[in-house]
Amino acid sequence: MMSKVPAQGPESGAQLTDEQLVVEYRTNGDRDLFALLVRRYERELYSYLRRYLGNAEMAEDVFQATFLQVHLKCDRFDANRRFRPWLYTVATNQAIDAQRRNKRHRMMSLDRSASSDNVDIGALVDLLEGDERDPLENISQLERGQWVQDALDGLTESMRSVVHLVYYQGMKYREAAEILDIPVGTVKSRLHAAIIKLYESWNSPEI
């Protein structure tokens, strides 16, 4: 699909945490350790980038660029912090840069694969509102594929970033806040703002 990563060698790195792999790699430059790190995140990160960018080819390019940055900047990684949020920060910045290079001023929609047909906006409302009833709670029962794509396109870049991380990637507010370098409260407020925008889109005369 993407990187041509060699098969895993001895168990030397298999038992290491992500953080330990990065530290060991920057210490001795063992390519097998780096390859193992890539394999651990290959599916997860590529899926995130494909949804974020809405384009498989761009996602592959950004995936490669992300791990190039990991290689180049591994000496800046703080071993006392978690690797995953740091990786997603790098990936998100690379995705934004890629869009700017392509003169795209707004994020593309989710890829139009079967996965997008399973998008459940009602679940997003549940994420924010708990057990409270909401006007959008029945949207998931309606045909919504194209509408979801158009509605997400209508969100600001900051809203989309939060929605992708918290809703589609299943990250906690704290993780998304760390990746985007914003307060947890801002993550929550942007998600609520996204709900309002989606609600307005749903109730627009064009629907």
Short mmCIF file of C-alpha atoms in Angstrom, two decimals:
data_model
loop_
_atom_site.label_atom_id
_atom_site.label_comp_id
_atom_site.label_asym_id
_atom_site.label_seq_id
_atom_site.Cartn_x
_atom_site.Cartn_y
_atom_site.Cartn_z
CA MET A 1 0.00 0.00 0.00
CA MET A 2 2.65 2.49 1.04
CA SER A 3 6.13 2.01 2.39
CA LYS A 4 8.22 -0.95 1.42
CA VAL A 5 9.22 -1.94 4.94
CA PRO A 6 11.47 -4.96 5.46
CA ALA A 7 10.13 -7.87 7.44
CA GLN A 8 10.64 -7.65 11.17
CA GLY A 9 13.96 -9.03 12.29
CA PRO A 10 14.88 -10.47 15.68
CA GLU A 11 12.84 -9.63 18.70
CA SER A 12 15.36 -6.96 19.65
CA GLY A 13 12.89 -4.12 19.11
CA ALA A 14 9.57 -5.92 19.31
CA GLN A 15 9.34 -5.56 23.08
CA LEU A 16 10.22 -1.88 23.11
CA THR A 17 7.66 0.89 23.51
CA ASP A 18 7.31 3.51 20.78
CA GLU A 19 9.23 5.96 22.91
CA GLN A 20 12.06 3.49 23.47
CA LEU A 21 12.23 2.74 19.75
CA VAL A 22 12.72 6.41 18.93
CA VAL A 23 15.42 6.81 21.55
CA GLU A 24 17.23 3.65 20.43
CA TYR A 25 16.98 4.68 16.78
CA ARG A 26 18.42 8.13 17.30
CA THR A 27 21.19 6.61 19.42
CA ASN A 28 22.42 3.90 17.06
CA GLY A 29 20.62 4.57 13.76
CA ASP A 30 19.31 1.00 13.49
CA ARG A 31 17.04 1.00 10.43
CA ASP A 32 15.20 -2.09 11.61
CA LEU A 33 14.00 -0.19 14.67
CA PHE A 34 12.73 2.65 12.50
CA ALA A 35 11.02 0.17 10.17
CA LEU A 36 9.27 -1.39 13.15
CA LEU A 37 8.04 2.02 14.24
CA VAL A 38 6.66 2.68 10.75
CA ARG A 39 4.85 -0.67 10.71
CA ARG A 40 3.22 0.02 14.05
CA TYR A 41 1.52 3.13 12.69
CA GLU A 42 1.20 2.31 9.00
CA ARG A 43 -2.51 1.43 8.91
CA GLU A 44 -3.65 3.82 11.62
CA LEU A 45 -1.82 6.91 10.42
CA TYR A 46 -2.50 6.32 6.73
CA SER A 47 -6.21 5.92 7.48
CA TYR A 48 -6.18 9.20 9.40
CA LEU A 49 -4.39 11.05 6.59
CA ARG A 50 -6.65 9.63 3.91
CA ARG A 51 -9.73 10.79 5.74
CA TYR A 52 -8.16 14.13 6.58
CA LEU A 53 -7.07 14.83 3.01
CA GLY A 54 -9.78 12.95 1.12
CA ASN A 55 -7.22 11.68 -1.37
CA ALA A 56 -5.33 8.38 -1.25
CA GLU A 57 -2.32 9.55 -3.25
CA MET A 58 -1.87 12.68 -1.17
CA ALA A 59 -2.25 10.62 1.99
CA GLU A 60 0.52 8.28 0.90
CA ASP A 61 2.83 11.19 0.10
CA VAL A 62 2.13 12.86 3.43
CA PHE A 63 2.61 9.56 5.26
CA GLN A 64 6.07 9.26 3.76
CA ALA A 65 6.82 12.91 4.50
CA THR A 66 5.71 12.45 8.09
CA PHE A 67 8.15 9.65 8.78
CA LEU A 68 10.88 11.53 6.97
CA GLN A 69 10.31 14.31 9.50
CA VAL A 70 10.36 11.76 12.32
CA HIS A 71 13.75 10.62 11.04
CA LEU A 72 15.06 14.17 10.71
CA LYS A 73 13.66 15.44 14.01
CA CYS A 74 13.94 12.39 16.24
CA ASP A 75 16.64 14.17 18.22
CA ARG A 76 14.01 16.74 19.23
CA PHE A 77 11.64 14.12 20.62
CA ASP A 78 11.20 14.35 24.38
CA ALA A 79 11.52 10.80 25.69
CA ASN A 80 9.45 11.76 28.73
CA ARG A 81 6.42 12.38 26.53
CA ARG A 82 4.29 9.99 24.50
CA PHE A 83 5.25 9.34 20.89
CA ARG A 84 1.75 9.01 19.39
CA PRO A 85 0.60 12.62 19.99
CA TRP A 86 3.96 13.88 18.71
CA LEU A 87 3.61 11.75 15.57
CA TYR A 88 0.08 13.03 14.91
CA THR A 89 1.27 16.60 15.37
CA VAL A 90 3.93 16.05 12.72
CA ALA A 91 1.43 14.31 10.41
CA THR A 92 -1.21 17.02 10.77
CA ASN A 93 1.32 19.76 10.04
CA GLN A 94 2.55 17.86 6.99
CA ALA A 95 -1.03 17.45 5.76
CA ILE A 96 -1.71 21.17 6.12
CA ASP A 97 1.52 22.00 4.30
CA ALA A 98 0.60 19.60 1.49
CA GLN A 99 -2.76 21.28 1.05
CA ARG A 100 -1.18 24.71 0.93
CA ARG A 101 1.28 23.55 -1.69
CA ASN A 102 -1.64 22.37 -3.77
CA LYS A 103 -3.38 25.72 -3.28
CA ARG A 104 -6.28 24.12 -1.48
CA HIS A 105 -7.91 26.57 0.92
CA ARG A 106 -10.21 24.11 2.59
CA MET A 107 -9.91 20.49 3.51
CA MET A 108 -11.28 17.91 1.07
CA SER A 109 -14.11 15.59 2.15
CA LEU A 110 -13.73 12.10 3.50
CA ASP A 111 -12.73 9.56 0.89
CA ARG A 112 -15.77 8.19 -0.91
CA SER A 113 -15.23 4.62 0.08
CA ALA A 114 -17.62 2.37 1.93
CA SER A 115 -16.23 3.71 5.18
CA SER A 116 -17.79 7.11 4.54
CA ASP A 117 -21.18 5.45 4.17
CA ASN A 118 -20.93 4.41 7.79
CA VAL A 119 -20.46 7.93 9.14
CA ASP A 120 -22.86 8.46 12.04
CA ILE A 121 -23.37 12.13 12.83
CA GLY A 122 -25.73 11.12 15.63
CA ALA A 123 -22.79 9.45 17.36
CA LEU A 124 -20.85 12.69 17.14
CA VAL A 125 -23.70 14.45 18.92
CA ASP A 126 -23.73 11.71 21.56
CA LEU A 127 -20.02 12.28 22.06
CA LEU A 128 -20.69 15.90 23.00
CA GLU A 129 -24.12 15.81 24.57
CA GLY A 130 -24.14 12.51 26.46
CA ASP A 131 -27.67 11.23 27.05
CA GLU A 132 -29.39 14.50 26.24
CA ARG A 133 -31.71 14.49 23.26
CA ASP A 134 -30.58 16.50 20.27
CA PRO A 135 -32.29 17.54 17.00
CA LEU A 136 -29.61 15.67 15.06
CA GLU A 137 -30.07 12.33 16.79
CA ASN A 138 -31.99 10.80 13.87
CA ILE A 139 -29.69 11.91 11.08
CA SER A 140 -27.86 8.60 11.25
CA GLN A 141 -31.06 6.88 10.12
CA LEU A 142 -31.25 8.90 6.92
CA GLU A 143 -29.34 8.66 3.67
CA ARG A 144 -26.52 11.04 4.37
CA GLY A 145 -23.40 10.05 2.42
CA GLN A 146 -23.07 13.09 0.16
CA TRP A 147 -24.55 15.43 2.72
CA VAL A 148 -21.94 14.39 5.30
CA GLN A 149 -19.15 15.08 2.84
CA ASP A 150 -20.54 18.48 1.88
CA ALA A 151 -21.24 19.40 5.49
CA LEU A 152 -17.73 18.51 6.62
CA ASP A 153 -16.35 20.54 3.71
CA GLY A 154 -18.28 23.50 5.11
CA LEU A 155 -16.48 23.41 8.46
CA THR A 156 -13.44 25.54 9.13
CA GLU A 157 -10.04 23.85 9.06
CA SER A 158 -9.75 24.11 12.85
CA MET A 159 -13.14 22.43 13.34
CA ARG A 160 -12.36 19.65 10.87
CA SER A 161 -9.04 18.90 12.54
CA VAL A 162 -10.74 18.38 15.89
CA VAL A 163 -13.57 16.31 14.40
CA HIS A 164 -11.12 14.02 12.62
CA LEU A 165 -8.97 13.45 15.69
CA VAL A 166 -11.68 13.05 18.33
CA TYR A 167 -14.50 11.49 16.34
CA TYR A 168 -12.91 9.51 13.52
CA GLN A 169 -9.65 8.59 15.26
CA GLY A 170 -11.33 8.08 18.62
CA MET A 171 -8.84 10.20 20.53
CA LYS A 172 -9.55 11.67 23.93
CA TYR A 173 -9.93 15.43 24.25
CA ARG A 174 -6.57 15.56 26.02
CA GLU A 175 -4.81 13.75 23.16
CA ALA A 176 -6.34 16.01 20.51
CA ALA A 177 -5.42 19.07 22.56
CA GLU A 178 -1.81 17.90 22.80
CA ILE A 179 -1.58 17.21 19.07
CA LEU A 180 -3.12 20.54 18.05
CA ASP A 181 -1.36 22.45 20.84
CA ILE A 182 -4.58 23.97 22.15
CA PRO A 183 -6.38 23.77 25.52
CA VAL A 184 -8.81 20.92 26.15
CA GLY A 185 -11.57 23.49 26.50
CA THR A 186 -10.86 24.72 22.98
CA VAL A 187 -11.17 21.18 21.65
CA LYS A 188 -14.61 20.90 23.24
CA SER A 189 -15.75 24.32 22.04
CA ARG A 190 -14.68 23.55 18.46
CA LEU A 191 -16.58 20.28 18.53
CA HIS A 192 -19.69 22.07 19.76
CA ALA A 193 -19.23 24.70 17.05
CA ALA A 194 -18.97 21.90 14.50
CA ILE A 195 -22.28 20.46 15.73
CA ILE A 196 -23.95 23.84 15.30
CA LYS A 197 -22.60 24.17 11.76
CA LEU A 198 -23.75 20.67 10.87
CA TYR A 199 -27.17 21.42 12.30
CA GLU A 200 -27.41 24.62 10.25
CA SER A 201 -26.34 22.74 7.15
CA TRP A 202 -28.95 20.06 7.76
CA ASN A 203 -31.68 22.67 8.11
CA SER A 204 -30.64 24.76 5.13
CA PRO A 205 -33.19 25.13 2.29
CA GLU A 206 -30.95 23.13 -0.05
CA ILE A 207 -31.37 19.92 1.99
#
